[in-house]
Amino acid sequence: MSGFLEIKDSCTGCGICVKTCPVQALSINDNKRAVVSDACTLCSICVDSCPFQSLAVHHSFGGNEEQLAKYSGILVLCEMRNGSPDRSTYELLGEARKLSAGEKEVSALLIAADPSDAPEKLIHAGADRVIVAEHSSFEHFSTEPWSSVLTHVITEYMPEIVLAAATTTGRDVMPRVSKILDTGLTADCTDLKIDADSGMLMQTRPAFGGNIMATIVCDRTRPQMSTVRPGVMKPMEIDTSRTGEVINLQVTDEMTKNRSKVLEFVPSAGDEVDITEAEIVISGGRGMKNPENFSILHDLAHLLGGTVGASRAAVDNGWIEYPRQVGQTGKTVQPKTYLAVGISGAVQHRVGMQSSDTIYAVNKDRDANIFQFCTEGFVGDLFEIIPALVKEIEKRRG
Amino acid sequence: MNYMLNEDLQAIKEICIEIGEKHILPIRAELDEENKFPREIMNIMAQSDLFTIYIPEEYGGTGMGSMALAVATEELSRYCGGVAVSYAANALGAMPILLMGSEEQKKKYLPQLASGEKLCAFALTEPEAGSDAGGVKTRAIKDGDHYILNGTKQWITNGGEAQIYTVIALTDPERGARGASAFIVEEGTPGFNYGKKENKMGIRASATRELIFEDCRIPAENLISREGFGFMVAMKTLDNSRPGVAAQAVGIAQGALDEALKYSNERKQFGVKINSFQGLQFMLADMGTQIEAARALTYTAAGLIDSGAKNFNKVSAMAKVFASDVAMKVTTDAVQILGGYGYMKEYPVEKMMRDAKITQIYEGTNQIQRSVIAKAMIKEAHRK
Amino acid sequence: MKFVVAVKQVPDTAEVRIDPERGTLIRDGVPSIMNPFDTYALEEAMKWRDELGGVVTVITMGPPQAESVLKEAISMGADDAILISDRAFAGADTWATSHTLAAAVAELGDVDAVFFGKQAIDGDTAQTGPSVAASLDWPQITFVGKVRELNKDSIIAERYVETGMQVVQTELPVVLTILKDANVPRVPSLRGKMKSRKVQIPVWKLSDLGLTEAETGLNGSPTKVVVTATPEARTGGQIHEGSTEELVSRLADLLLGEGGEA
């Protein structure tokens, strides 16, 4: 590993770091000082644990500078939904523009059976160049052709950064391509930055159920690949005056070769919920007790023009369907108003909703975690408060 | 308390906890409300080998005995007394075959019961034969190499759900109890039908049903042991199964105490948690102490049976009486601790209170059991 | 059929707490469990084994104590297990992990399908399955909510995506990642638990897989964690305790915009 863990003279040999080390790399020697073995991965967990600030991690980014320098620009893998670029694609382009800081070229790769006016839209949303792979067999996403096209484009255009949404598409094809190209991939990033000194992409993502944020680099290989959590990055303002280059890729037999076949695509029912689009989300948790009780939340959501979300506990208990789940293993939402009802506010829920503009919480337990980070909290029985609230709102509206 | 359960018993306990948490807890209120037999849970128990534990290895079981059965029944009862009795009733039904069945009968029936492919039930009680098992009226008349059964059995746990029934019927009415014999009757035998399903106060997940025999011909080889041994088969069966009822009672009581501990740590009145009130603390202390005493007595009785002891009917009756009385008291107190909420169906303790009541009644009422205990003690004293 | 299930031992993230004063993870007393998503992968493999015959082999890469999740898998009904454990594997990212797991699958030989859980709850990457498929150059079906058909040559599975469901057919051998919609994992059996107590689980080391230190563990990982931090805490605002009427009135004000109608 490039880098080392520094143990400063202020170390007292208290042993706290020994307990926190996930790889048992630390021990206390006879002189009552921490010592580190080769097993150290420079994960930095011990640094935070030290009560005396005696530990520090020093990284030295290495690699074949010359080889790495051949890569430039940012490539975004686009996704289509109902014939237009998906919202997550606009978010990626917005983020790519931000990372480019006017210096790096932003390319968009569009794989589609019918690109229609999408290339133009992608340019208006921030792409300098759109590479279009058009083929009649590209109607539905399929692993192998997507992986072949993306691998080909990366090899040919040599981008230093490749971004895809952390959707079922991005999370299917990106790991495959990163393994084929023998480069690193960071999943489900919620923050990306270019390090001013090294020029490397600093990829930040939640881990351990959202309990920690890890920042990850890909220091020896290129491209640096990331999937980005939908709903976190901001698209740029659509600028119809923007211009760019559209390149039609020669789709070869190699690229359309596929051992798999999509036999059928069944779209979700018309009343499909997309909690990420709602301005008001009213979520129920363990405190809802059963599926029937969710009707009071639906009543309230209906009145306010919002939608109903849920915590993992409610979904795991089968009280409400998975697409409504907010949190680490569900969706990330950032509505104007988030109302948490009967939700304790465990960290895995919090990571999915903490960027909401305002958070209100109703919970009967005064000590619930949710009260530590909500905008305003209400201690009481949800089964009294919510029905009364519905009546009150109806009354005020006459 | 640590009873130093060995690894096998610990494994049984873990399996029951997992079944309880994942498969019983989410639906127990629904099973109770709808009087619904937990068929799916029985299948899960079968897949987890829970029906093997009271059946010897040579017949497809794991041969772990009464203690293992008590541990399983107790743990399942913490989640639902009705589900637990539906499980334990299988052991009760298999007991006549296990204790007194012929080698052929064991080979034929026990492997199907061990795998859970078939469920089992024991049929003794009749409209006029409750605590007085001598009041049995069902007749079995020998006809060549068959017996012809006529009569009605009542309140049979797993009735209508089991495929194999062990039935007590009179072969010689003149001799009263000494004229009773035990038979194996399979579901689907012509002349064997189910009567009404009972609507009970508690253990509502379990099926309790009438069995009706009208000129029901069964092969003579389905006689267990010999003619005239039926009453003895029944008494031995019940002596062996009483620790199971005791374990059920301990489990129900433990479930109620767990709820009371949880609730009293959350509920606040006058600005403090209610478990900080001494009056309530004393209730919790008594509940816990009584449960531990009942558990100790139950494990002692089960351990005694597993040790191969001959005379265990006194201890087995003591365990049943004590544990069931504890269950009734503890569940009643749990409802009291939860107060108004405890009385509501949204909380599980009122169900536990209803479930507990039957343990004082079935498999020999507590009054009959006290007679059994007293008689056994008097007999012992005079033998000295 | 020869099925492999790749499982991971993870800390139960639902039990992980943050020290409010120091802002660090409290790991003491956090139980290690089988990644919950992997139980659905295991059940799916066992379900098809029960139907088609064959064996289910469970593999995990991890420290020696990861043996416990393999034993748990055996208690649930897996036929055998292999622990892939070597100091050289420590600190692996998803590239190095999948590289190592793929080598183990190749070493097992004649495998018809490798089942993964959708993702692991500690890393939440969902990358290892597709990367193993890439290493082996096998087709993959990710986010499988239901396996409709499976036989010696092909599979038809439902893949749940954001906008609906794809029915995908592909050839074997294949890598699958399984969602929890697919099944209800079975409870361990008593015989399984008895077997798991006695079973000796083979340990495969670096040399057994024909790999080098350069392509495994930290050395073989293109990505590195450089900083870890606890998420920024949002501080709590005003907490209202009072009568239902008071609470409802305030909440209605807020939801409708101050002072009534929005």
mmCIF file of N, CA, C and O in Angstrom, chain B residues 7-8 14-15 18 47-49 53 60, chain C residues 184 186-191 193-194 197:
data_model
loop_
_atom_site.group_PDB
_atom_site.id
_atom_site.type_symbol
_atom_site.label_atom_id
_atom_site.label_comp_id
_atom_site.label_asym_id
_atom_site.label_seq_id
_atom_site.Cartn_x
_atom_site.Cartn_y
_atom_site.Cartn_z
ATOM 1 N N GLU B 7 -25.823 -28.660 23.467
ATOM 2 C CA GLU B 7 -25.833 -28.055 22.129
ATOM 3 C C GLU B 7 -27.074 -28.411 21.328
ATOM 4 O O GLU B 7 -27.599 -27.582 20.581
ATOM 5 N N ASP B 8 -27.551 -29.640 21.494
ATOM 6 C CA ASP B 8 -28.744 -30.040 20.747
ATOM 7 C C ASP B 8 -29.958 -29.246 21.224
ATOM 8 O O ASP B 8 -30.756 -28.774 20.408
ATOM 9 N N GLU B 14 -32.894 -22.312 19.347
ATOM 10 C CA GLU B 14 -32.613 -21.308 18.308
ATOM 11 C C GLU B 14 -33.573 -21.449 17.124
ATOM 12 O O GLU B 14 -34.059 -20.459 16.581
ATOM 13 N N ILE B 15 -33.821 -22.687 16.742
ATOM 14 C CA ILE B 15 -34.733 -22.921 15.609
ATOM 15 C C ILE B 15 -36.134 -22.406 15.949
ATOM 16 O O ILE B 15 -36.778 -21.728 15.145
ATOM 17 N N GLU B 18 -36.254 -18.685 15.833
ATOM 18 C CA GLU B 18 -36.285 -18.168 14.461
ATOM 19 C C GLU B 18 -37.674 -18.345 13.828
ATOM 20 O O GLU B 18 -38.203 -17.452 13.166
ATOM 21 N N GLN B 47 -39.789 -29.000 8.015
ATOM 22 C CA GLN B 47 -38.536 -28.798 7.295
ATOM 23 C C GLN B 47 -37.379 -28.591 8.272
ATOM 24 O O GLN B 47 -36.240 -28.930 7.984
ATOM 25 N N SER B 48 -37.682 -28.032 9.431
ATOM 26 C CA SER B 48 -36.637 -27.780 10.428
ATOM 27 C C SER B 48 -36.421 -28.972 11.358
ATOM 28 O O SER B 48 -35.733 -28.849 12.363
ATOM 29 N N ASP B 49 -37.053 -30.098 11.070
ATOM 30 C CA ASP B 49 -36.883 -31.345 11.840
ATOM 31 C C ASP B 49 -37.497 -31.296 13.231
ATOM 32 O O ASP B 49 -37.146 -32.116 14.092
ATOM 33 N N ILE B 53 -37.931 -34.782 17.004
ATOM 34 C CA ILE B 53 -37.204 -34.825 18.271
ATOM 35 C C ILE B 53 -37.746 -35.845 19.264
ATOM 36 O O ILE B 53 -37.003 -36.348 20.084
ATOM 37 N N GLY B 60 -36.581 -42.768 11.923
ATOM 38 C CA GLY B 60 -36.506 -41.511 11.181
ATOM 39 C C GLY B 60 -36.490 -40.263 12.038
ATOM 40 O O GLY B 60 -36.606 -39.155 11.532
ATOM 41 N N VAL C 184 -38.762 -17.024 0.409
ATOM 42 C CA VAL C 184 -38.670 -16.874 1.865
ATOM 43 C C VAL C 184 -37.619 -17.876 2.338
ATOM 44 O O VAL C 184 -37.821 -19.087 2.205
ATOM 45 N N ARG C 186 -35.461 -20.534 4.201
ATOM 46 C CA ARG C 186 -35.912 -21.522 5.175
ATOM 47 C C ARG C 186 -35.199 -21.326 6.511
ATOM 48 O O ARG C 186 -34.126 -20.724 6.573
ATOM 49 N N VAL C 187 -35.822 -21.853 7.541
ATOM 50 C CA VAL C 187 -35.242 -21.822 8.882
ATOM 51 C C VAL C 187 -34.231 -22.967 8.953
ATOM 52 O O VAL C 187 -34.439 -24.006 8.326
ATOM 53 N N PRO C 188 -33.122 -22.798 9.676
ATOM 54 C CA PRO C 188 -32.184 -23.922 9.797
ATOM 55 C C PRO C 188 -32.887 -25.156 10.353
ATOM 56 O O PRO C 188 -33.860 -25.032 11.087
ATOM 57 N N SER C 189 -32.406 -26.320 9.979
ATOM 58 C CA SER C 189 -33.004 -27.539 10.508
ATOM 59 C C SER C 189 -32.129 -28.093 11.616
ATOM 60 O O SER C 189 -30.939 -27.779 11.705
ATOM 61 N N LEU C 190 -32.735 -28.922 12.435
ATOM 62 C CA LEU C 190 -32.002 -29.528 13.547
ATOM 63 C C LEU C 190 -30.865 -30.409 13.026
ATOM 64 O O LEU C 190 -29.735 -30.330 13.496
ATOM 65 N N ARG C 191 -31.171 -31.216 12.011
ATOM 66 C CA ARG C 191 -30.118 -32.079 11.444
ATOM 67 C C ARG C 191 -29.024 -31.230 10.807
ATOM 68 O O ARG C 191 -27.844 -31.536 10.909
ATOM 69 N N LYS C 193 -28.138 -28.246 11.744
ATOM 70 C CA LYS C 193 -27.332 -27.677 12.825
ATOM 71 C C LYS C 193 -26.385 -28.723 13.402
ATOM 72 O O LYS C 193 -25.244 -28.423 13.748
ATOM 73 N N MET C 194 -26.870 -29.975 13.503
ATOM 74 C CA MET C 194 -26.005 -31.033 14.023
ATOM 75 C C MET C 194 -24.843 -31.297 13.053
ATOM 76 O O MET C 194 -23.703 -31.462 13.461
ATOM 77 N N ARG C 197 -22.166 -28.538 13.123
ATOM 78 C CA ARG C 197 -21.263 -28.586 14.286
ATOM 79 C C ARG C 197 -20.066 -29.488 14.025
ATOM 80 O O ARG C 197 -18.971 -29.247 14.501
#
